[in-house]
Amino acid sequence: MDLIVDITPNLLEGLKTTLLLFLIIVSVTIPLGFLIACVRVYAPKWISWIIQVYIYIMRGTPLLLQLMVVFFGLPLVGITFDRFSAAVFTFIINYAAYYAEIFRGGILSIPKGQFEAIKVLGIGKINGFRKIIIPQVMRVVLPSVGNEVIALVKDTSLIYILGIGELLRAGQIAANTYASLIPYAAVGVIYLIVTGVVTLLLNAIEKKSNY
Protein backbone atom coordinates (compact mmCIF):
# COMPACT_ATOMS: atom_id res chain seq x y z
CA MET A 1 0.00 0.00 0.00
CA ASP A 2 2.87 2.35 0.84
CA LEU A 3 4.34 1.71 -2.62
CA ILE A 4 1.07 2.72 -4.31
CA VAL A 5 1.00 5.94 -2.29
CA ASP A 6 4.62 6.69 -3.23
CA ILE A 7 4.23 6.14 -6.98
CA THR A 8 0.78 7.71 -7.43
CA PRO A 9 2.03 11.33 -7.93
CA ASN A 10 4.43 10.23 -10.69
CA LEU A 11 1.78 8.08 -12.38
CA LEU A 12 -0.72 10.95 -12.30
CA GLU A 13 1.90 13.26 -13.81
CA GLY A 14 2.41 10.73 -16.61
CA LEU A 15 -1.35 10.43 -17.01
CA LYS A 16 -1.59 14.20 -17.59
CA THR A 17 0.75 13.89 -20.60
CA THR A 18 -1.16 10.87 -21.89
CA LEU A 19 -4.52 12.64 -21.65
CA LEU A 20 -3.18 15.86 -23.18
CA LEU A 21 -1.87 13.97 -26.21
CA PHE A 22 -5.10 11.98 -26.47
CA LEU A 23 -7.33 15.08 -26.39
CA ILE A 24 -5.24 16.93 -28.96
CA ILE A 25 -5.20 14.00 -31.36
CA VAL A 26 -8.92 13.25 -31.05
CA SER A 27 -9.98 16.87 -31.53
CA VAL A 28 -7.77 17.33 -34.60
CA THR A 29 -7.80 14.00 -36.41
CA ILE A 30 -11.54 13.28 -36.55
CA PRO A 31 -12.48 16.48 -38.45
CA LEU A 32 -9.25 16.25 -40.47
CA GLY A 33 -10.00 12.66 -41.40
CA PHE A 34 -13.49 13.64 -42.55
CA LEU A 35 -12.04 16.44 -44.69
CA ILE A 36 -9.48 14.10 -46.27
CA ALA A 37 -12.23 11.56 -46.98
CA CYS A 38 -14.34 14.20 -48.75
CA VAL A 39 -11.38 15.28 -50.85
CA ARG A 40 -10.58 11.70 -51.77
CA VAL A 41 -14.18 10.97 -52.81
CA TYR A 42 -14.97 14.18 -54.69
CA ALA A 43 -11.62 15.61 -55.85
CA PRO A 44 -10.05 14.92 -59.29
CA LYS A 45 -8.45 11.50 -59.69
CA TRP A 46 -4.85 12.69 -59.44
CA ILE A 47 -5.52 14.26 -56.03
CA SER A 48 -7.37 11.15 -54.93
CA TRP A 49 -4.37 9.08 -56.02
CA ILE A 50 -1.97 11.20 -53.91
CA ILE A 51 -4.23 10.75 -50.89
CA GLN A 52 -4.34 7.00 -51.49
CA VAL A 53 -0.53 6.87 -51.43
CA TYR A 54 -0.46 8.88 -48.19
CA ILE A 55 -3.04 6.59 -46.56
CA TYR A 56 -1.21 3.50 -47.79
CA ILE A 57 2.05 4.67 -46.20
CA MET A 58 0.39 5.59 -42.89
CA ARG A 59 -1.54 2.33 -42.62
CA GLY A 60 1.21 0.15 -44.03
CA THR A 61 3.98 1.10 -41.61
CA PRO A 62 4.09 0.83 -37.80
CA LEU A 63 3.23 3.95 -35.82
CA LEU A 64 6.34 3.35 -33.71
CA LEU A 65 8.51 3.52 -36.84
CA GLN A 66 6.76 6.72 -37.95
CA LEU A 67 7.53 8.31 -34.57
CA MET A 68 11.21 7.44 -34.97
CA VAL A 69 11.35 8.75 -38.54
CA VAL A 70 9.73 12.07 -37.59
CA PHE A 71 11.85 12.69 -34.49
CA PHE A 72 15.18 11.16 -35.49
CA GLY A 73 14.97 11.23 -39.29
CA LEU A 74 13.50 14.61 -40.23
CA PRO A 75 16.34 16.60 -38.56
CA LEU A 76 18.62 15.11 -41.24
CA VAL A 77 16.70 17.17 -43.84
CA GLY A 78 16.50 20.27 -41.65
CA ILE A 79 13.08 19.70 -40.03
CA THR A 80 13.31 19.50 -36.25
CA PHE A 81 10.52 18.93 -33.71
CA ASP A 82 10.75 18.87 -29.96
CA ARG A 83 9.69 15.54 -28.45
CA PHE A 84 6.04 16.33 -27.75
CA SER A 85 5.52 18.19 -31.04
CA ALA A 86 7.00 15.21 -32.90
CA ALA A 87 4.54 12.92 -31.13
CA VAL A 88 1.58 15.18 -31.89
CA PHE A 89 2.53 15.56 -35.56
CA THR A 90 3.06 11.83 -36.06
CA PHE A 91 -0.17 10.81 -34.36
CA ILE A 92 -2.13 13.39 -36.36
CA ILE A 93 -0.90 12.22 -39.77
CA ASN A 94 -1.30 8.56 -38.75
CA TYR A 95 -4.75 8.67 -37.19
CA ALA A 96 -6.13 11.12 -39.79
CA ALA A 97 -5.38 8.46 -42.41
CA TYR A 98 -7.35 5.82 -40.52
CA TYR A 99 -10.29 8.15 -39.90
CA ALA A 100 -10.24 9.20 -43.57
CA GLU A 101 -10.80 5.59 -44.63
CA ILE A 102 -13.59 5.15 -42.10
CA PHE A 103 -15.37 8.31 -43.27
CA ARG A 104 -14.84 7.41 -46.93
CA GLY A 105 -16.63 4.13 -46.29
CA GLY A 106 -19.44 6.02 -44.58
CA ILE A 107 -19.87 8.48 -47.45
CA LEU A 108 -19.87 5.71 -50.05
CA SER A 109 -22.50 3.79 -48.06
CA ILE A 110 -25.09 6.51 -48.72
CA PRO A 111 -27.26 5.53 -51.72
CA LYS A 112 -26.67 7.68 -54.81
CA GLY A 113 -30.42 8.22 -55.01
CA GLN A 114 -30.23 10.53 -52.02
CA PHE A 115 -27.73 12.80 -53.78
CA GLU A 116 -30.02 12.86 -56.83
CA ALA A 117 -33.03 13.64 -54.61
CA ILE A 118 -31.14 16.57 -53.04
CA LYS A 119 -30.47 17.90 -56.53
CA VAL A 120 -34.05 17.39 -57.75
CA LEU A 121 -35.56 19.03 -54.66
CA GLY A 122 -33.29 22.05 -55.07
CA ILE A 123 -31.88 21.75 -51.54
CA GLY A 124 -28.40 22.62 -52.75
CA LYS A 125 -25.27 20.49 -52.62
CA ILE A 126 -23.77 22.08 -49.52
CA ASN A 127 -27.01 22.26 -47.51
CA GLY A 128 -28.00 18.77 -48.56
CA PHE A 129 -24.60 17.35 -47.67
CA ARG A 130 -24.53 19.14 -44.31
CA LYS A 131 -28.10 18.45 -43.19
CA ILE A 132 -28.92 15.12 -44.84
CA ILE A 133 -25.75 13.23 -45.77
CA ILE A 134 -23.40 14.03 -42.87
CA PRO A 135 -25.82 12.93 -40.09
CA GLN A 136 -26.24 9.57 -41.82
CA VAL A 137 -22.49 9.18 -42.36
CA MET A 138 -21.81 9.92 -38.69
CA ARG A 139 -24.33 7.33 -37.61
CA VAL A 140 -22.73 4.69 -39.87
CA VAL A 141 -19.13 5.37 -38.83
CA LEU A 142 -19.60 5.89 -35.08
CA PRO A 143 -18.73 2.28 -34.04
CA SER A 144 -15.56 2.27 -36.16
CA VAL A 145 -14.55 5.74 -34.99
CA GLY A 146 -15.12 4.58 -31.42
CA ASN A 147 -12.77 1.63 -31.91
CA GLU A 148 -10.04 3.94 -33.18
CA VAL A 149 -10.54 6.32 -30.25
CA ILE A 150 -10.12 3.44 -27.79
CA ALA A 151 -7.03 2.27 -29.69
CA LEU A 152 -5.62 5.78 -29.47
CA VAL A 153 -5.76 5.73 -25.66
CA LYS A 154 -3.45 2.72 -25.67
CA ASP A 155 -1.26 3.84 -28.58
CA THR A 156 -0.25 6.97 -26.69
CA SER A 157 2.09 4.71 -24.71
CA LEU A 158 4.27 4.43 -27.84
CA ILE A 159 5.68 7.91 -27.23
CA TYR A 160 7.95 6.33 -24.63
CA ILE A 161 10.33 5.80 -27.57
CA LEU A 162 10.84 9.58 -27.67
CA GLY A 163 11.63 9.74 -23.96
CA ILE A 164 8.40 11.55 -23.07
CA GLY A 165 7.18 10.99 -19.51
CA GLU A 166 3.77 9.54 -20.24
CA LEU A 167 1.89 7.06 -18.06
CA LEU A 168 3.60 3.82 -19.08
CA ARG A 169 7.07 5.35 -18.88
CA ALA A 170 6.27 6.65 -15.38
CA GLY A 171 5.23 3.12 -14.43
CA GLN A 172 8.37 1.65 -15.98
CA ILE A 173 10.63 4.02 -14.02
CA ALA A 174 8.77 3.22 -10.79
CA ALA A 175 9.02 -0.52 -11.48
CA ASN A 176 12.78 -0.25 -11.97
CA THR A 177 13.21 1.97 -8.92
CA TYR A 178 11.29 -0.29 -6.54
CA ALA A 179 12.09 -3.59 -8.32
CA SER A 180 8.40 -4.41 -8.32
CA LEU A 181 5.64 -5.23 -10.81
CA ILE A 182 3.05 -3.32 -8.79
CA PRO A 183 3.61 -0.07 -10.76
CA TYR A 184 2.80 -1.93 -14.00
CA ALA A 185 -0.40 -3.28 -12.41
CA ALA A 186 -1.32 0.26 -11.32
CA VAL A 187 -0.69 1.52 -14.87
CA GLY A 188 -2.96 -1.22 -16.23
CA VAL A 189 -5.73 -0.23 -13.83
CA ILE A 190 -5.43 3.43 -14.85
CA TYR A 191 -5.63 2.53 -18.55
CA LEU A 192 -8.74 0.43 -17.83
CA ILE A 193 -10.35 3.36 -16.01
CA VAL A 194 -9.57 5.79 -18.84
CA THR A 195 -10.78 3.44 -21.59
CA GLY A 196 -13.87 2.68 -19.47
CA VAL A 197 -14.75 6.38 -19.24
CA VAL A 198 -14.12 6.88 -22.97
CA THR A 199 -16.27 3.84 -23.78
CA LEU A 200 -19.15 5.20 -21.70
CA LEU A 201 -18.92 8.55 -23.49
CA LEU A 202 -18.88 6.85 -26.89
CA ASN A 203 -21.86 4.69 -25.95
CA ALA A 204 -23.77 7.79 -24.86
CA ILE A 205 -22.97 9.54 -28.17
CA GLU A 206 -23.95 6.44 -30.15
CA LYS A 207 -27.21 6.10 -28.22
CA LYS A 208 -28.03 9.78 -28.77
CA SER A 209 -27.42 9.46 -32.52
CA ASN A 210 -29.60 6.36 -32.78
CA TYR A 211 -32.65 8.26 -33.87
PDB file of C-alpha atoms in Angstrom:
ATOM      1  CA  MET A   1       0.000   0.000   0.000  1.00  0.00           C
ATOM      2  CA  ASP A   2       2.868   2.347   0.835  1.00  0.00           C
ATOM      3  CA  LEU A   3       4.338   1.709  -2.616  1.00  0.00           C
ATOM      4  CA  ILE A   4       1.070   2.720  -4.313  1.00  0.00           C
ATOM      5  CA  VAL A   5       1.004   5.937  -2.292  1.00  0.00           C
ATOM      6  CA  ASP A   6       4.621   6.692  -3.234  1.00  0.00           C
ATOM      7  CA  ILE A   7       4.235   6.142  -6.978  1.00  0.00           C
ATOM      8  CA  THR A   8       0.784   7.709  -7.428  1.00  0.00           C
ATOM      9  CA  PRO A   9       2.026  11.325  -7.929  1.00  0.00           C
ATOM     10  CA  ASN A  10       4.428  10.233 -10.691  1.00  0.00           C
ATOM     11  CA  LEU A  11       1.777   8.081 -12.375  1.00  0.00           C
ATOM     12  CA  LEU A  12      -0.723  10.949 -12.302  1.00  0.00           C
ATOM     13  CA  GLU A  13       1.898  13.258 -13.813  1.00  0.00           C
ATOM     14  CA  GLY A  14       2.414  10.732 -16.611  1.00  0.00           C
ATOM     15  CA  LEU A  15      -1.353  10.430 -17.006  1.00  0.00           C
ATOM     16  CA  LYS A  16      -1.593  14.196 -17.591  1.00  0.00           C
ATOM     17  CA  THR A  17       0.748  13.890 -20.595  1.00  0.00           C
ATOM     18  CA  THR A  18      -1.156  10.866 -21.894  1.00  0.00           C
ATOM     19  CA  LEU A  19      -4.525  12.638 -21.647  1.00  0.00           C
ATOM     20  CA  LEU A  20      -3.177  15.856 -23.178  1.00  0.00           C
ATOM     21  CA  LEU A  21      -1.866  13.971 -26.208  1.00  0.00           C
ATOM     22  CA  PHE A  22      -5.099  11.978 -26.473  1.00  0.00           C
ATOM     23  CA  LEU A  23      -7.335  15.077 -26.388  1.00  0.00           C
ATOM     24  CA  ILE A  24      -5.236  16.934 -28.961  1.00  0.00           C
ATOM     25  CA  ILE A  25      -5.197  14.001 -31.362  1.00  0.00           C
ATOM     26  CA  VAL A  26      -8.916  13.248 -31.047  1.00  0.00           C
ATOM     27  CA  SER A  27      -9.976  16.875 -31.531  1.00  0.00           C
ATOM     28  CA  VAL A  28      -7.774  17.333 -34.602  1.00  0.00           C
ATOM     29  CA  THR A  29      -7.799  14.003 -36.414  1.00  0.00           C
ATOM     30  CA  ILE A  30     -11.540  13.281 -36.550  1.00  0.00           C
ATOM     31  CA  PRO A  31     -12.478  16.484 -38.454  1.00  0.00           C
ATOM     32  CA  LEU A  32      -9.248  16.250 -40.471  1.00  0.00           C
ATOM     33  CA  GLY A  33      -9.998  12.659 -41.404  1.00  0.00           C
ATOM     34  CA  PHE A  34     -13.492  13.644 -42.549  1.00  0.00           C
ATOM     35  CA  LEU A  35     -12.040  16.441 -44.686  1.00  0.00           C
ATOM     36  CA  ILE A  36      -9.485  14.097 -46.274  1.00  0.00           C
ATOM     37  CA  ALA A  37     -12.234  11.560 -46.979  1.00  0.00           C
ATOM     38  CA  CYS A  38     -14.344  14.203 -48.748  1.00  0.00           C
ATOM     39  CA  VAL A  39     -11.376  15.283 -50.850  1.00  0.00           C
ATOM     40  CA  ARG A  40     -10.577  11.698 -51.768  1.00  0.00           C
ATOM     41  CA  VAL A  41     -14.175  10.971 -52.811  1.00  0.00           C
ATOM     42  CA  TYR A  42     -14.972  14.176 -54.691  1.00  0.00           C
ATOM     43  CA  ALA A  43     -11.615  15.607 -55.850  1.00  0.00           C
ATOM     44  CA  PRO A  44     -10.047  14.922 -59.286  1.00  0.00           C
ATOM     45  CA  LYS A  45      -8.453  11.499 -59.695  1.00  0.00           C
ATOM     46  CA  TRP A  46      -4.852  12.691 -59.442  1.00  0.00           C
ATOM     47  CA  ILE A  47      -5.519  14.265 -56.034  1.00  0.00           C
ATOM     48  CA  SER A  48      -7.370  11.147 -54.926  1.00  0.00           C
ATOM     49  CA  TRP A  49      -4.367   9.076 -56.015  1.00  0.00           C
ATOM     50  CA  ILE A  50      -1.975  11.201 -53.914  1.00  0.00           C
ATOM     51  CA  ILE A  51      -4.234  10.751 -50.888  1.00  0.00           C
ATOM     52  CA  GLN A  52      -4.342   6.997 -51.488  1.00  0.00           C
ATOM     53  CA  VAL A  53      -0.530   6.868 -51.427  1.00  0.00           C
ATOM     54  CA  TYR A  54      -0.460   8.878 -48.187  1.00  0.00           C
ATOM     55  CA  ILE A  55      -3.043   6.593 -46.556  1.00  0.00           C
ATOM     56  CA  TYR A  56      -1.210   3.497 -47.791  1.00  0.00           C
ATOM     57  CA  ILE A  57       2.052   4.668 -46.199  1.00  0.00           C
ATOM     58  CA  MET A  58       0.391   5.593 -42.889  1.00  0.00           C
ATOM     59  CA  ARG A  59      -1.543   2.327 -42.624  1.00  0.00           C
ATOM     60  CA  GLY A  60       1.207   0.147 -44.027  1.00  0.00           C
ATOM     61  CA  THR A  61       3.984   1.104 -41.608  1.00  0.00           C
ATOM     62  CA  PRO A  62       4.086   0.835 -37.796  1.00  0.00           C
ATOM     63  CA  LEU A  63       3.228   3.951 -35.819  1.00  0.00           C
ATOM     64  CA  LEU A  64       6.344   3.353 -33.710  1.00  0.00           C
ATOM     65  CA  LEU A  65       8.512   3.516 -36.842  1.00  0.00           C
ATOM     66  CA  GLN A  66       6.764   6.721 -37.946  1.00  0.00           C
ATOM     67  CA  LEU A  67       7.529   8.306 -34.575  1.00  0.00           C
ATOM     68  CA  MET A  68      11.211   7.437 -34.967  1.00  0.00           C
ATOM     69  CA  VAL A  69      11.348   8.751 -38.536  1.00  0.00           C
ATOM     70  CA  VAL A  70       9.729  12.068 -37.591  1.00  0.00           C
ATOM     71  CA  PHE A  71      11.845  12.692 -34.493  1.00  0.00           C
ATOM     72  CA  PHE A  72      15.183  11.158 -35.493  1.00  0.00           C
ATOM     73  CA  GLY A  73      14.967  11.225 -39.294  1.00  0.00           C
ATOM     74  CA  LEU A  74      13.505  14.610 -40.234  1.00  0.00           C
ATOM     75  CA  PRO A  75      16.336  16.605 -38.563  1.00  0.00           C
ATOM     76  CA  LEU A  76      18.621  15.112 -41.240  1.00  0.00           C
ATOM     77  CA  VAL A  77      16.704  17.165 -43.836  1.00  0.00           C
ATOM     78  CA  GLY A  78      16.501  20.273 -41.653  1.00  0.00           C
ATOM     79  CA  ILE A  79      13.085  19.702 -40.034  1.00  0.00           C
ATOM     80  CA  THR A  80      13.315  19.498 -36.249  1.00  0.00           C
ATOM     81  CA  PHE A  81      10.524  18.931 -33.712  1.00  0.00           C
ATOM     82  CA  ASP A  82      10.747  18.867 -29.960  1.00  0.00           C
ATOM     83  CA  ARG A  83       9.688  15.545 -28.450  1.00  0.00           C
ATOM     84  CA  PHE A  84       6.040  16.330 -27.753  1.00  0.00           C
ATOM     85  CA  SER A  85       5.517  18.186 -31.039  1.00  0.00           C
ATOM     86  CA  ALA A  86       6.998  15.209 -32.901  1.00  0.00           C
ATOM     87  CA  ALA A  87       4.544  12.917 -31.127  1.00  0.00           C
ATOM     88  CA  VAL A  88       1.576  15.178 -31.886  1.00  0.00           C
ATOM     89  CA  PHE A  89       2.532  15.563 -35.561  1.00  0.00           C
ATOM     90  CA  THR A  90       3.062  11.827 -36.058  1.00  0.00           C
ATOM     91  CA  PHE A  91      -0.169  10.807 -34.360  1.00  0.00           C
ATOM     92  CA  ILE A  92      -2.129  13.388 -36.362  1.00  0.00           C
ATOM     93  CA  ILE A  93      -0.901  12.220 -39.774  1.00  0.00           C
ATOM     94  CA  ASN A  94      -1.300   8.563 -38.748  1.00  0.00           C
ATOM     95  CA  TYR A  95      -4.751   8.674 -37.194  1.00  0.00           C
ATOM     96  CA  ALA A  96      -6.131  11.122 -39.788  1.00  0.00           C
ATOM     97  CA  ALA A  97      -5.382   8.461 -42.409  1.00  0.00           C
ATOM     98  CA  TYR A  98      -7.348   5.817 -40.522  1.00  0.00           C
ATOM     99  CA  TYR A  99     -10.290   8.152 -39.903  1.00  0.00           C
ATOM    100  CA  ALA A 100     -10.245   9.195 -43.567  1.00  0.00           C
ATOM    101  CA  GLU A 101     -10.796   5.592 -44.632  1.00  0.00           C
ATOM    102  CA  ILE A 102     -13.593   5.154 -42.101  1.00  0.00           C
ATOM    103  CA  PHE A 103     -15.374   8.310 -43.266  1.00  0.00           C
ATOM    104  CA  ARG A 104     -14.838   7.413 -46.928  1.00  0.00           C
ATOM    105  CA  GLY A 105     -16.629   4.131 -46.294  1.00  0.00           C
ATOM    106  CA  GLY A 106     -19.440   6.017 -44.582  1.00  0.00           C
ATOM    107  CA  ILE A 107     -19.866   8.475 -47.449  1.00  0.00           C
ATOM    108  CA  LEU A 108     -19.872   5.708 -50.051  1.00  0.00           C
ATOM    109  CA  SER A 109     -22.496   3.793 -48.058  1.00  0.00           C
ATOM    110  CA  ILE A 110     -25.089   6.514 -48.720  1.00  0.00           C
ATOM    111  CA  PRO A 111     -27.263   5.535 -51.716  1.00  0.00           C
ATOM    112  CA  LYS A 112     -26.667   7.678 -54.813  1.00  0.00           C
ATOM    113  CA  GLY A 113     -30.418   8.221 -55.010  1.00  0.00           C
ATOM    114  CA  GLN A 114     -30.228  10.529 -52.023  1.00  0.00           C
ATOM    115  CA  PHE A 115     -27.728  12.799 -53.784  1.00  0.00           C
ATOM    116  CA  GLU A 116     -30.018  12.856 -56.829  1.00  0.00           C
ATOM    117  CA  ALA A 117     -33.026  13.642 -54.610  1.00  0.00           C
ATOM    118  CA  ILE A 118     -31.145  16.567 -53.036  1.00  0.00           C
ATOM    119  CA  LYS A 119     -30.468  17.904 -56.534  1.00  0.00           C
ATOM    120  CA  VAL A 120     -34.047  17.389 -57.754  1.00  0.00           C
ATOM    121  CA  LEU A 121     -35.562  19.026 -54.659  1.00  0.00           C
ATOM    122  CA  GLY A 122     -33.291  22.051 -55.065  1.00  0.00           C
ATOM    123  CA  ILE A 123     -31.883  21.751 -51.538  1.00  0.00           C
ATOM    124  CA  GLY A 124     -28.404  22.621 -52.753  1.00  0.00           C
ATOM    125  CA  LYS A 125     -25.272  20.486 -52.617  1.00  0.00           C
ATOM    126  CA  ILE A 126     -23.774  22.084 -49.516  1.00  0.00           C
ATOM    127  CA  ASN A 127     -27.006  22.264 -47.509  1.00  0.00           C
ATOM    128  CA  GLY A 128     -27.998  18.768 -48.560  1.00  0.00           C
ATOM    129  CA  PHE A 129     -24.597  17.352 -47.670  1.00  0.00           C
ATOM    130  CA  ARG A 130     -24.526  19.140 -44.309  1.00  0.00           C
ATOM    131  CA  LYS A 131     -28.095  18.455 -43.194  1.00  0.00           C
ATOM    132  CA  ILE A 132     -28.916  15.117 -44.840  1.00  0.00           C
ATOM    133  CA  ILE A 133     -25.746  13.229 -45.770  1.00  0.00           C
ATOM    134  CA  ILE A 134     -23.395  14.030 -42.873  1.00  0.00           C
ATOM    135  CA  PRO A 135     -25.824  12.933 -40.094  1.00  0.00           C
ATOM    136  CA  GLN A 136     -26.235   9.567 -41.823  1.00  0.00           C
ATOM    137  CA  VAL A 137     -22.494   9.182 -42.359  1.00  0.00           C
ATOM    138  CA  MET A 138     -21.808   9.915 -38.685  1.00  0.00           C
ATOM    139  CA  ARG A 139     -24.330   7.326 -37.608  1.00  0.00           C
ATOM    140  CA  VAL A 140     -22.729   4.695 -39.869  1.00  0.00           C
ATOM    141  CA  VAL A 141     -19.126   5.374 -38.825  1.00  0.00           C
ATOM    142  CA  LEU A 142     -19.597   5.887 -35.083  1.00  0.00           C
ATOM    143  CA  PRO A 143     -18.729   2.283 -34.040  1.00  0.00           C
ATOM    144  CA  SER A 144     -15.558   2.274 -36.160  1.00  0.00           C
ATOM    145  CA  VAL A 145     -14.548   5.739 -34.989  1.00  0.00           C
ATOM    146  CA  GLY A 146     -15.118   4.584 -31.420  1.00  0.00           C
ATOM    147  CA  ASN A 147     -12.768   1.625 -31.909  1.00  0.00           C
ATOM    148  CA  GLU A 148     -10.045   3.944 -33.179  1.00  0.00           C
ATOM    149  CA  VAL A 149     -10.543   6.322 -30.249  1.00  0.00           C
ATOM    150  CA  ILE A 150     -10.118   3.441 -27.794  1.00  0.00           C
ATOM    151  CA  ALA A 151      -7.030   2.265 -29.688  1.00  0.00           C
ATOM    152  CA  LEU A 152      -5.622   5.784 -29.468  1.00  0.00           C
ATOM    153  CA  VAL A 153      -5.763   5.733 -25.664  1.00  0.00           C
ATOM    154  CA  LYS A 154      -3.450   2.716 -25.673  1.00  0.00           C
ATOM    155  CA  ASP A 155      -1.260   3.839 -28.585  1.00  0.00           C
ATOM    156  CA  THR A 156      -0.250   6.973 -26.689  1.00  0.00           C
ATOM    157  CA  SER A 157       2.089   4.708 -24.707  1.00  0.00           C
ATOM    158  CA  LEU A 158       4.267   4.434 -27.842  1.00  0.00           C
ATOM    159  CA  ILE A 159       5.675   7.909 -27.234  1.00  0.00           C
ATOM    160  CA  TYR A 160       7.952   6.326 -24.627  1.00  0.00           C
ATOM    161  CA  ILE A 161      10.334   5.799 -27.574  1.00  0.00           C
ATOM    162  CA  LEU A 162      10.843   9.583 -27.672  1.00  0.00           C
ATOM    163  CA  GLY A 163      11.629   9.740 -23.958  1.00  0.00           C
ATOM    164  CA  ILE A 164       8.399  11.546 -23.066  1.00  0.00           C
ATOM    165  CA  GLY A 165       7.185  10.994 -19.508  1.00  0.00           C
ATOM    166  CA  GLU A 166       3.773   9.544 -20.241  1.00  0.00           C
ATOM    167  CA  LEU A 167       1.892   7.062 -18.057  1.00  0.00           C
ATOM    168  CA  LEU A 168       3.597   3.817 -19.084  1.00  0.00           C
ATOM    169  CA  ARG A 169       7.071   5.354 -18.876  1.00  0.00           C
ATOM    170  CA  ALA A 170       6.275   6.646 -15.383  1.00  0.00           C
ATOM    171  CA  GLY A 171       5.232   3.115 -14.433  1.00  0.00           C
ATOM    172  CA  GLN A 172       8.373   1.653 -15.977  1.00  0.00           C
ATOM    173  CA  ILE A 173      10.627   4.018 -14.021  1.00  0.00           C
ATOM    174  CA  ALA A 174       8.768   3.219 -10.793  1.00  0.00           C
ATOM    175  CA  ALA A 175       9.023  -0.521 -11.480  1.00  0.00           C
ATOM    176  CA  ASN A 176      12.780  -0.250 -11.974  1.00  0.00           C
ATOM    177  CA  THR A 177      13.209   1.971  -8.924  1.00  0.00           C
ATOM    178  CA  TYR A 178      11.293  -0.285  -6.538  1.00  0.00           C
ATOM    179  CA  ALA A 179      12.092  -3.588  -8.325  1.00  0.00           C
ATOM    180  CA  SER A 180       8.397  -4.410  -8.315  1.00  0.00           C
ATOM    181  CA  LEU A 181       5.637  -5.226 -10.806  1.00  0.00           C
ATOM    182  CA  ILE A 182       3.047  -3.316  -8.793  1.00  0.00           C
ATOM    183  CA  PRO A 183       3.611  -0.069 -10.762  1.00  0.00           C
ATOM    184  CA  TYR A 184       2.796  -1.935 -13.997  1.00  0.00           C
ATOM    185  CA  ALA A 185      -0.395  -3.281 -12.407  1.00  0.00           C
ATOM    186  CA  ALA A 186      -1.316   0.260 -11.319  1.00  0.00           C
ATOM    187  CA  VAL A 187      -0.690   1.520 -14.871  1.00  0.00           C
ATOM    188  CA  GLY A 188      -2.956  -1.220 -16.231  1.00  0.00           C
ATOM    189  CA  VAL A 189      -5.732  -0.230 -13.829  1.00  0.00           C
ATOM    190  CA  ILE A 190      -5.425   3.433 -14.847  1.00  0.00           C
ATOM    191  CA  TYR A 191      -5.625   2.531 -18.546  1.00  0.00           C
ATOM    192  CA  LEU A 192      -8.738   0.431 -17.833  1.00  0.00           C
ATOM    193  CA  ILE A 193     -10.347   3.355 -16.014  1.00  0.00           C
ATOM    194  CA  VAL A 194      -9.567   5.787 -18.841  1.00  0.00           C
ATOM    195  CA  THR A 195     -10.776   3.437 -21.590  1.00  0.00           C
ATOM    196  CA  GLY A 196     -13.870   2.682 -19.474  1.00  0.00           C
ATOM    197  CA  VAL A 197     -14.752   6.376 -19.243  1.00  0.00           C
ATOM    198  CA  VAL A 198     -14.124   6.883 -22.972  1.00  0.00           C
ATOM    199  CA  THR A 199     -16.269   3.840 -23.780  1.00  0.00           C
ATOM    200  CA  LEU A 200     -19.146   5.195 -21.702  1.00  0.00           C
ATOM    201  CA  LEU A 201     -18.917   8.547 -23.490  1.00  0.00           C
ATOM    202  CA  LEU A 202     -18.880   6.849 -26.890  1.00  0.00           C
ATOM    203  CA  ASN A 203     -21.857   4.688 -25.947  1.00  0.00           C
ATOM    204  CA  ALA A 204     -23.772   7.788 -24.862  1.00  0.00           C
ATOM    205  CA  ILE A 205     -22.971   9.541 -28.165  1.00  0.00           C
ATOM    206  CA  GLU A 206     -23.950   6.443 -30.155  1.00  0.00           C
ATOM    207  CA  LYS A 207     -27.209   6.103 -28.222  1.00  0.00           C
ATOM    208  CA  LYS A 208     -28.027   9.776 -28.770  1.00  0.00           C
ATOM    209  CA  SER A 209     -27.423   9.456 -32.515  1.00  0.00           C
ATOM    210  CA  ASN A 210     -29.605   6.356 -32.780  1.00  0.00           C
ATOM    211  CA  TYR A 211     -32.654   8.265 -33.865  1.00  0.00           C
TER     212      TYR A 211
END
